[in-house]
Tab-separated table of C-alpha atoms in Angstrom:
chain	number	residue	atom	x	y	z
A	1	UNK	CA	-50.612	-20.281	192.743
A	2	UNK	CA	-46.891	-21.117	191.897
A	3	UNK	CA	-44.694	-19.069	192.027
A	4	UNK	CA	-41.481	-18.879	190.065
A	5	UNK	CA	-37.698	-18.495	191.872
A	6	UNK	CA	-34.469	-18.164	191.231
A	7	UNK	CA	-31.547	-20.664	192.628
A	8	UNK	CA	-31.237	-20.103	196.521
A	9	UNK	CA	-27.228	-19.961	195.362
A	10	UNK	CA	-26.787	-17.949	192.435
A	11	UNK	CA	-23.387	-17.451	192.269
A	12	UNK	CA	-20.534	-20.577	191.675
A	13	UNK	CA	-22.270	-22.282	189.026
A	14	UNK	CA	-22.385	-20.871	185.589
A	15	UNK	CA	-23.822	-24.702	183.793
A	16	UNK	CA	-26.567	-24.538	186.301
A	17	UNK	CA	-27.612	-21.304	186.098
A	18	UNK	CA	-27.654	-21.073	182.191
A	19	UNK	CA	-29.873	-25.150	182.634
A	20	UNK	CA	-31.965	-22.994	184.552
A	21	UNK	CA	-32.880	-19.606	182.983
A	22	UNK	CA	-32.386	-21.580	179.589
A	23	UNK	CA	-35.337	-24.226	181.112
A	24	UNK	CA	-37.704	-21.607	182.472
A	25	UNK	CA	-37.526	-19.780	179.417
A	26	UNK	CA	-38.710	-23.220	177.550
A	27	UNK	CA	-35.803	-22.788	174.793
A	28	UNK	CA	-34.004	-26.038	173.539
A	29	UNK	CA	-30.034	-26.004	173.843
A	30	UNK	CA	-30.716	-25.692	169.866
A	31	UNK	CA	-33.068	-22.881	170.542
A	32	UNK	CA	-30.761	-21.103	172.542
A	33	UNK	CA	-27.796	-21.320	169.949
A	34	UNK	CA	-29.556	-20.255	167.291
A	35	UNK	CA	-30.747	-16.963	169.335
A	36	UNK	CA	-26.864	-16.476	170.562
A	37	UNK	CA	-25.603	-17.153	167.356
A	38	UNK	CA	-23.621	-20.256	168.520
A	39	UNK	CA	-24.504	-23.676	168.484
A	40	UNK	CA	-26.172	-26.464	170.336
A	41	UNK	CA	-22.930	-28.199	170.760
A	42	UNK	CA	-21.435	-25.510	172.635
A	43	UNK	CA	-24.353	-24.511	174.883
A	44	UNK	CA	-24.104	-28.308	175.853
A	45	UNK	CA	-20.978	-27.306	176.628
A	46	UNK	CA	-20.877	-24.616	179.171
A	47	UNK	CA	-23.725	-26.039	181.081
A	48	UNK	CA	-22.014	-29.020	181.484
A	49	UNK	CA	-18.556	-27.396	182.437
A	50	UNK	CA	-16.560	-28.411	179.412
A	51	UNK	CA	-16.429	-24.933	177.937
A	52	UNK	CA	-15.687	-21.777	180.077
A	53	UNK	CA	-17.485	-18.832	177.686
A	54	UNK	CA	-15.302	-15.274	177.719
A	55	UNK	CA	-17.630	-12.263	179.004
A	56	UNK	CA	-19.052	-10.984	175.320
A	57	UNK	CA	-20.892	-15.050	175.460
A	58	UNK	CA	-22.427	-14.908	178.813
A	59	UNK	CA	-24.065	-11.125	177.710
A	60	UNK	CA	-25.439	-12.813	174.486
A	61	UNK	CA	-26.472	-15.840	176.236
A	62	UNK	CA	-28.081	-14.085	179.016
A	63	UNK	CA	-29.759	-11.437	176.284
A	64	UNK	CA	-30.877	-14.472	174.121
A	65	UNK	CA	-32.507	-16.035	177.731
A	66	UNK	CA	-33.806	-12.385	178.452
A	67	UNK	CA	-32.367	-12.278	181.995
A	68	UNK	CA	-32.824	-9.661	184.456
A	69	UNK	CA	-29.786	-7.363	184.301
A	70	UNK	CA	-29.640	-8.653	188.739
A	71	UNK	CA	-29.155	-11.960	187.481
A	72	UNK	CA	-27.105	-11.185	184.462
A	73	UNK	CA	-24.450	-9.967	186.842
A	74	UNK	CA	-24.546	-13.483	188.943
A	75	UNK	CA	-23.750	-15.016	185.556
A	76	UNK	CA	-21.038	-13.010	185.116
A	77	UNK	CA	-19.658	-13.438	188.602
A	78	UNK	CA	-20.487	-17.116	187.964
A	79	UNK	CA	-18.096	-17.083	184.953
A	80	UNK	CA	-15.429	-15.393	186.802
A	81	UNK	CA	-16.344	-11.663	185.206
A	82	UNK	CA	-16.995	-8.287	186.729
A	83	UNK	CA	-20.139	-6.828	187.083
A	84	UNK	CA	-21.692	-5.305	184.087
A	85	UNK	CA	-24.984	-3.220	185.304
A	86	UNK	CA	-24.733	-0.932	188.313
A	87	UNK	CA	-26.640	-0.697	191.054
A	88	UNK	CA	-26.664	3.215	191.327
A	89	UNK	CA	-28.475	5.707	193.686
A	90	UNK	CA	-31.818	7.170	191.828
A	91	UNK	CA	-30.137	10.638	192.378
A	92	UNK	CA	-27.052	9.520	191.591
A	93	UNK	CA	-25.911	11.881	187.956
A	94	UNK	CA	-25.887	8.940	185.745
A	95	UNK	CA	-29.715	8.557	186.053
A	96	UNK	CA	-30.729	11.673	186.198
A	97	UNK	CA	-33.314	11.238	183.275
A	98	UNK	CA	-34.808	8.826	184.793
A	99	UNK	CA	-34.698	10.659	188.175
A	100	UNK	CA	-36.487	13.429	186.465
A	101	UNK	CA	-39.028	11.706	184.244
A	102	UNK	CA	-40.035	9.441	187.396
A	103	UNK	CA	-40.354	12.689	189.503
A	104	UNK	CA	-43.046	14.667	186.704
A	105	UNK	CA	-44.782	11.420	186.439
A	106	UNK	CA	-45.438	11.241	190.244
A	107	UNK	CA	-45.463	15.091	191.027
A	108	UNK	CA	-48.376	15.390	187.814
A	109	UNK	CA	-50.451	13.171	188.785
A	110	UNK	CA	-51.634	15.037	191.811
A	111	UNK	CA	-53.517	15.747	193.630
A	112	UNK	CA	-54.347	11.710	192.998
A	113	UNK	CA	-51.562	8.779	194.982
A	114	UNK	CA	-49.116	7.863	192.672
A	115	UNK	CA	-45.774	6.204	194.233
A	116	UNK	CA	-42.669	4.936	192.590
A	117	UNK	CA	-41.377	1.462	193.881
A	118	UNK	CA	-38.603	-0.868	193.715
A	119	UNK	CA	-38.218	-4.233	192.920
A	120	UNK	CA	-39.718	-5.919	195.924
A	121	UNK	CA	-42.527	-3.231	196.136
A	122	UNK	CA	-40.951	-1.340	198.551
A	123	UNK	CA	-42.006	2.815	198.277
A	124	UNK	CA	-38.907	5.231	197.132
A	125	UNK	CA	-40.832	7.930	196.451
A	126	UNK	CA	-44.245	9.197	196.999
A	127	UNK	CA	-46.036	11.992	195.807
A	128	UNK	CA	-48.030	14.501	198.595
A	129	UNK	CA	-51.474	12.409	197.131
A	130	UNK	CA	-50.218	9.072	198.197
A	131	UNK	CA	-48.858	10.674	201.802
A	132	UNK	CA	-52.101	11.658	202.383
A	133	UNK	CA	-53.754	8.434	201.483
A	134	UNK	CA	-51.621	6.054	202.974
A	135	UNK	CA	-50.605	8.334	206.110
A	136	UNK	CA	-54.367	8.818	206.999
A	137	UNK	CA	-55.116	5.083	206.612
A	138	UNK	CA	-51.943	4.159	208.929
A	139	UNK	CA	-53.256	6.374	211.545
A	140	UNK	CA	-52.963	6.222	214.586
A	141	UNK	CA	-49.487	4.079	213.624
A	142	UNK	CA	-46.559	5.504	211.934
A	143	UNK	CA	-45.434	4.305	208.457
A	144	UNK	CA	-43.137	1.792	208.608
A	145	UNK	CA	-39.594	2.316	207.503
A	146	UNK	CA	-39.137	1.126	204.456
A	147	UNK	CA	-43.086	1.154	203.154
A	148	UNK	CA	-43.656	-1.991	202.024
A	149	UNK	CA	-46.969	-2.253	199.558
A	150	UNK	CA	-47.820	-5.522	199.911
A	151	UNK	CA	-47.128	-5.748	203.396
A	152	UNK	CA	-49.424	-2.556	203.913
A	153	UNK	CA	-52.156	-4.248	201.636
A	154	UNK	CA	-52.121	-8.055	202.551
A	155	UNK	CA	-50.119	-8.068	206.357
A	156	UNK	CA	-52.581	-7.244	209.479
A	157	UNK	CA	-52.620	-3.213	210.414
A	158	UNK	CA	-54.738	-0.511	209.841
A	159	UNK	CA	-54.230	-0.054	205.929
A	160	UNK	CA	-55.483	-3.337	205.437
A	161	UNK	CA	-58.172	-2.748	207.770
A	162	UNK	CA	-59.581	-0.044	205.521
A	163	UNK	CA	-59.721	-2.011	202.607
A	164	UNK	CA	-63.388	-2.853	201.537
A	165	UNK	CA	-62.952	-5.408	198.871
A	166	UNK	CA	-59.718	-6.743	200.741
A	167	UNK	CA	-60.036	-10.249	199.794
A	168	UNK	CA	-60.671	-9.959	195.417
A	169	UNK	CA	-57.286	-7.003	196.187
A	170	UNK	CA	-54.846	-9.889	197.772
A	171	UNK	CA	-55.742	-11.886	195.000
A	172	UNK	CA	-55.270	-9.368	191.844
A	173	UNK	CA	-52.195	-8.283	193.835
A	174	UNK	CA	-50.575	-11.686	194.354
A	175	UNK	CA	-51.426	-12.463	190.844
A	176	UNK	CA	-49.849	-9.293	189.673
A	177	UNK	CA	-46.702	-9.825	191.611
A	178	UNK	CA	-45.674	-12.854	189.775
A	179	UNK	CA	-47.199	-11.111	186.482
A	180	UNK	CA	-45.097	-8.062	187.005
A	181	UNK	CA	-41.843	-9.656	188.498
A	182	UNK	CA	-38.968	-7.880	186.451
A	183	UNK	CA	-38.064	-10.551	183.927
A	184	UNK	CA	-41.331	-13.066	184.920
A	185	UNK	CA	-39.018	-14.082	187.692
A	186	UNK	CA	-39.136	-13.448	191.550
A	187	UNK	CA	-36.168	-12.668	193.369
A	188	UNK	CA	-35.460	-14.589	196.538
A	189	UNK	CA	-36.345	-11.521	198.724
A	190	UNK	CA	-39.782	-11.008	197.570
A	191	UNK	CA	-40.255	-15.231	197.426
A	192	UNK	CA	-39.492	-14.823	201.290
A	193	UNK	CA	-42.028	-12.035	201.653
A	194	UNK	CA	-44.900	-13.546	199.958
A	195	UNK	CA	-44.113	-16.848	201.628
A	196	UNK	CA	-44.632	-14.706	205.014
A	197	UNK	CA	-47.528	-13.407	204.154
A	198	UNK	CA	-48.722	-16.247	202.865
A	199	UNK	CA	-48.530	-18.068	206.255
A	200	UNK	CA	-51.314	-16.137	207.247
A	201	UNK	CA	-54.337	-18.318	207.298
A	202	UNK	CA	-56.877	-15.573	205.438
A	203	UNK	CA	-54.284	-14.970	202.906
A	204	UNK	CA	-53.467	-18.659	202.155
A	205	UNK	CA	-57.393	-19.420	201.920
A	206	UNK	CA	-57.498	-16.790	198.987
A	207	UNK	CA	-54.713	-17.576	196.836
A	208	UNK	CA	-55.603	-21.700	197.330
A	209	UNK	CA	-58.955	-20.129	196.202
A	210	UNK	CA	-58.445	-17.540	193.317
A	211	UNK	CA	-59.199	-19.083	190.061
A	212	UNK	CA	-60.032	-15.074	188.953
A	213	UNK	CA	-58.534	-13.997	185.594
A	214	UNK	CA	-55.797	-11.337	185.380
A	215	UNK	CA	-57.227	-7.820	185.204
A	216	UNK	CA	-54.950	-5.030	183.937
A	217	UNK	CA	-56.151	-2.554	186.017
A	218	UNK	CA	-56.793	-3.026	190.395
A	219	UNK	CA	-59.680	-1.375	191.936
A	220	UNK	CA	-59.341	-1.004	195.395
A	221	UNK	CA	-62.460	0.762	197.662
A	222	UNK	CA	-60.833	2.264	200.935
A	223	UNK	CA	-62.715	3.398	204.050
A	224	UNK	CA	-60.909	6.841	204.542
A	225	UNK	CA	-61.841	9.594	207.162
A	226	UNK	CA	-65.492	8.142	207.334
A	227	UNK	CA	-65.751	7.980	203.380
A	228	UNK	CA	-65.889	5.429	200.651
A	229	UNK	CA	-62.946	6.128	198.121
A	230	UNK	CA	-62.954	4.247	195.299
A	231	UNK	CA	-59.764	3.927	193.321
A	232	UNK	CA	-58.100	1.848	190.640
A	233	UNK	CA	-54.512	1.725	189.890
A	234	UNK	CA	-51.830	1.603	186.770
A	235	UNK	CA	-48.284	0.090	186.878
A	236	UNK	CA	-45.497	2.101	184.903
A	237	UNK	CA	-41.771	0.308	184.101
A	238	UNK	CA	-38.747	1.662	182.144
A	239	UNK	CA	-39.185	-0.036	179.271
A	240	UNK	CA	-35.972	0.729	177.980
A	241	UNK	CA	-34.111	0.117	180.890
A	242	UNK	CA	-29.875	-0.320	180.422
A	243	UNK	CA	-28.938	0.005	184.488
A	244	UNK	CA	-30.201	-2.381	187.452
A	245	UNK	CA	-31.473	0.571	189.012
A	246	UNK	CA	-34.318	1.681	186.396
A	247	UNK	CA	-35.039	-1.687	184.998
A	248	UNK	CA	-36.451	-2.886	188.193
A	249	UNK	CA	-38.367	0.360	189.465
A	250	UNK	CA	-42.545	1.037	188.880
A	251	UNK	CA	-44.651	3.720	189.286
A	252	UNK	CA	-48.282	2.834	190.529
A	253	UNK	CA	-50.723	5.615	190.043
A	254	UNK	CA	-54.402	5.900	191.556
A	255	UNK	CA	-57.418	7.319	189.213
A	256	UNK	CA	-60.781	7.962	191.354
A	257	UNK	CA	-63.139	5.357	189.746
A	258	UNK	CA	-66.092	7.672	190.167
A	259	UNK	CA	-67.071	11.407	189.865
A	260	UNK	CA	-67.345	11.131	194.032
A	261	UNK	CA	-64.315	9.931	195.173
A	262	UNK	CA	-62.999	12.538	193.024
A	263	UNK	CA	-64.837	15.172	194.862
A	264	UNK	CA	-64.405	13.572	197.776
A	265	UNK	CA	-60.669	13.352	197.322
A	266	UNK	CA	-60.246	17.035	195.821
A	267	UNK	CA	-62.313	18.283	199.086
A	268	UNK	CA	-59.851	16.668	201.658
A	269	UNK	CA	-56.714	18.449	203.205
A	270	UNK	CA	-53.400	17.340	202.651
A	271	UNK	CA	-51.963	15.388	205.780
A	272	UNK	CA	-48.464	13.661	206.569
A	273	UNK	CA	-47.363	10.343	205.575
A	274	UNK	CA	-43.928	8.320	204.402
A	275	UNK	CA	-41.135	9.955	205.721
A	276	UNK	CA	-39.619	12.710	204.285
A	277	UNK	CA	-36.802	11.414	202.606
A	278	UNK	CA	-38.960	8.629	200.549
A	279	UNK	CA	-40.240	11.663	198.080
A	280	UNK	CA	-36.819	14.013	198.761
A	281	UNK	CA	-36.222	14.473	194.898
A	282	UNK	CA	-39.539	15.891	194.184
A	283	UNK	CA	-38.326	19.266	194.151
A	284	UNK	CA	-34.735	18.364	191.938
């Protein structure tokens, strides 16, 4: 299963960087002009050096190559520009929106798990559903600080330990990581994660093995208090994303997949899980 990176040094060479995204896009030089309304010659150009394009070129080259707004921004510093999309706090005022339609997302879903995550799957905000899930399957350890999904899911502890079908879930999950990478892209910091947890003999033994085709939904059957819960789970983006911030967070809810696990999971009381500051805009 390969998996696609970006340049271990993505900053000090605009020509390289454009080769790249330009190449794992598929696009021709030609292709490329025509979709940044310039031409071949001049694409030829900047990746080669000879041309040094002013700001408003990189933004339509980089929209043309549909680049990650992270990665726009290391073209622009490549090219000797600012920074054009901030990386701003979720509460911060200028999302606020977004702070607010990620919060009644998460806060109606209950009393199911539903958790908003960044980029590298890392939990930001959790609803009192997933608390209770994850924080009784961690038990007797803590959650770790940050919450890491896939490290939960596919790394040794006791959250992995609970999952019944563990083996088809590391493979729909590493699947859906490269599926689901913002732009069809990994960044370097989840590339170093997977290759961790990839170094783990039962995990490299699946993904050398998993020939399974993409499923849009995961169903994941958890051993939980001496019960069977079965669950499957939905991935939400900003679709019409215009900050770093939004364009690279996801909200994965659980549904019950049967009439008892959602008896089951209605009948259990509520317990303690991430840390209180993961889900500290819930009430805002």
């Amino acid at each position: 299963m390969s998996l696609t990176r970006l340049p271990a040094s993505p900053v000090g060479d605009l020509g390289g960087l454009l080769r790249y995204w330009r190449q794992l896009r598929r696009m021709s030089q030609l292709d490329l002009s025509v979709e940044a309304k310039t031409t071949a010659r001049y694409v030829s150009f900047v990746e080669t050096g000879r041309a040094n394009p002013s700001r408003e070129m990189v933004i339509r080259l980089a929209t043309a190559l549909d680049v990650p707004f992270r990665e726009r921004n290391a073209l622009l510093a490549a090219a000797g520009f600012a920074a054009l999309y901030p990386e701003l706090p979720l509460d911060s005022p200028a999302l606020r929106h977004v702070n607010a339609a990620l919060t009644t997302m998460i806060r109606h879903h209950e009393p199911f798990p539903a958790v908003v995550m960044d980029r590298g799957w890392n939990v930001v905000r959790a609803n009192a559903g997933a608390r209770r899930l994850f924080g009784g399957l961690s038990r007797p350890e803590p959650m770790p600080e940050p919450a890491n999904v896939l490290r939960l899911m596919i790394g040794p502890g006791p959250v992995r330990d609970s999952v019944l079908n563990w083996e088809p879930v590391v493979a729909t999950l590493l699947a859906r990581v490269r599926r689901e990478a913002v732009g069809g892209v990994l960044d370097a910091a989840t590339v170093a994660l997977l290759d961790d947890l990839v170094t783990l003999p039962e995990v490299a033994a699946i993904e050398r093995g998993d020939e399974s085709p993409a499923t849009p939904v995961l169903d994941v059957l958890f051993r939980f208090r001496g019960h069977r819960l079965a669950f499957f789970s939905l991935l939400t983006t900003v679709g019409t994303a215009i900050d770093l911030t939004s364009q690279e967070l996801r909200v994965e809810e659980f549904f019950p997949l049967d009439d008892a696990t959602h008896a089951l999971w209605e009948s259990f009381p509520t317990g303690e899980g991430f840390p209180d500051h993961h889900d500290h805009a819930e009430g805002t």
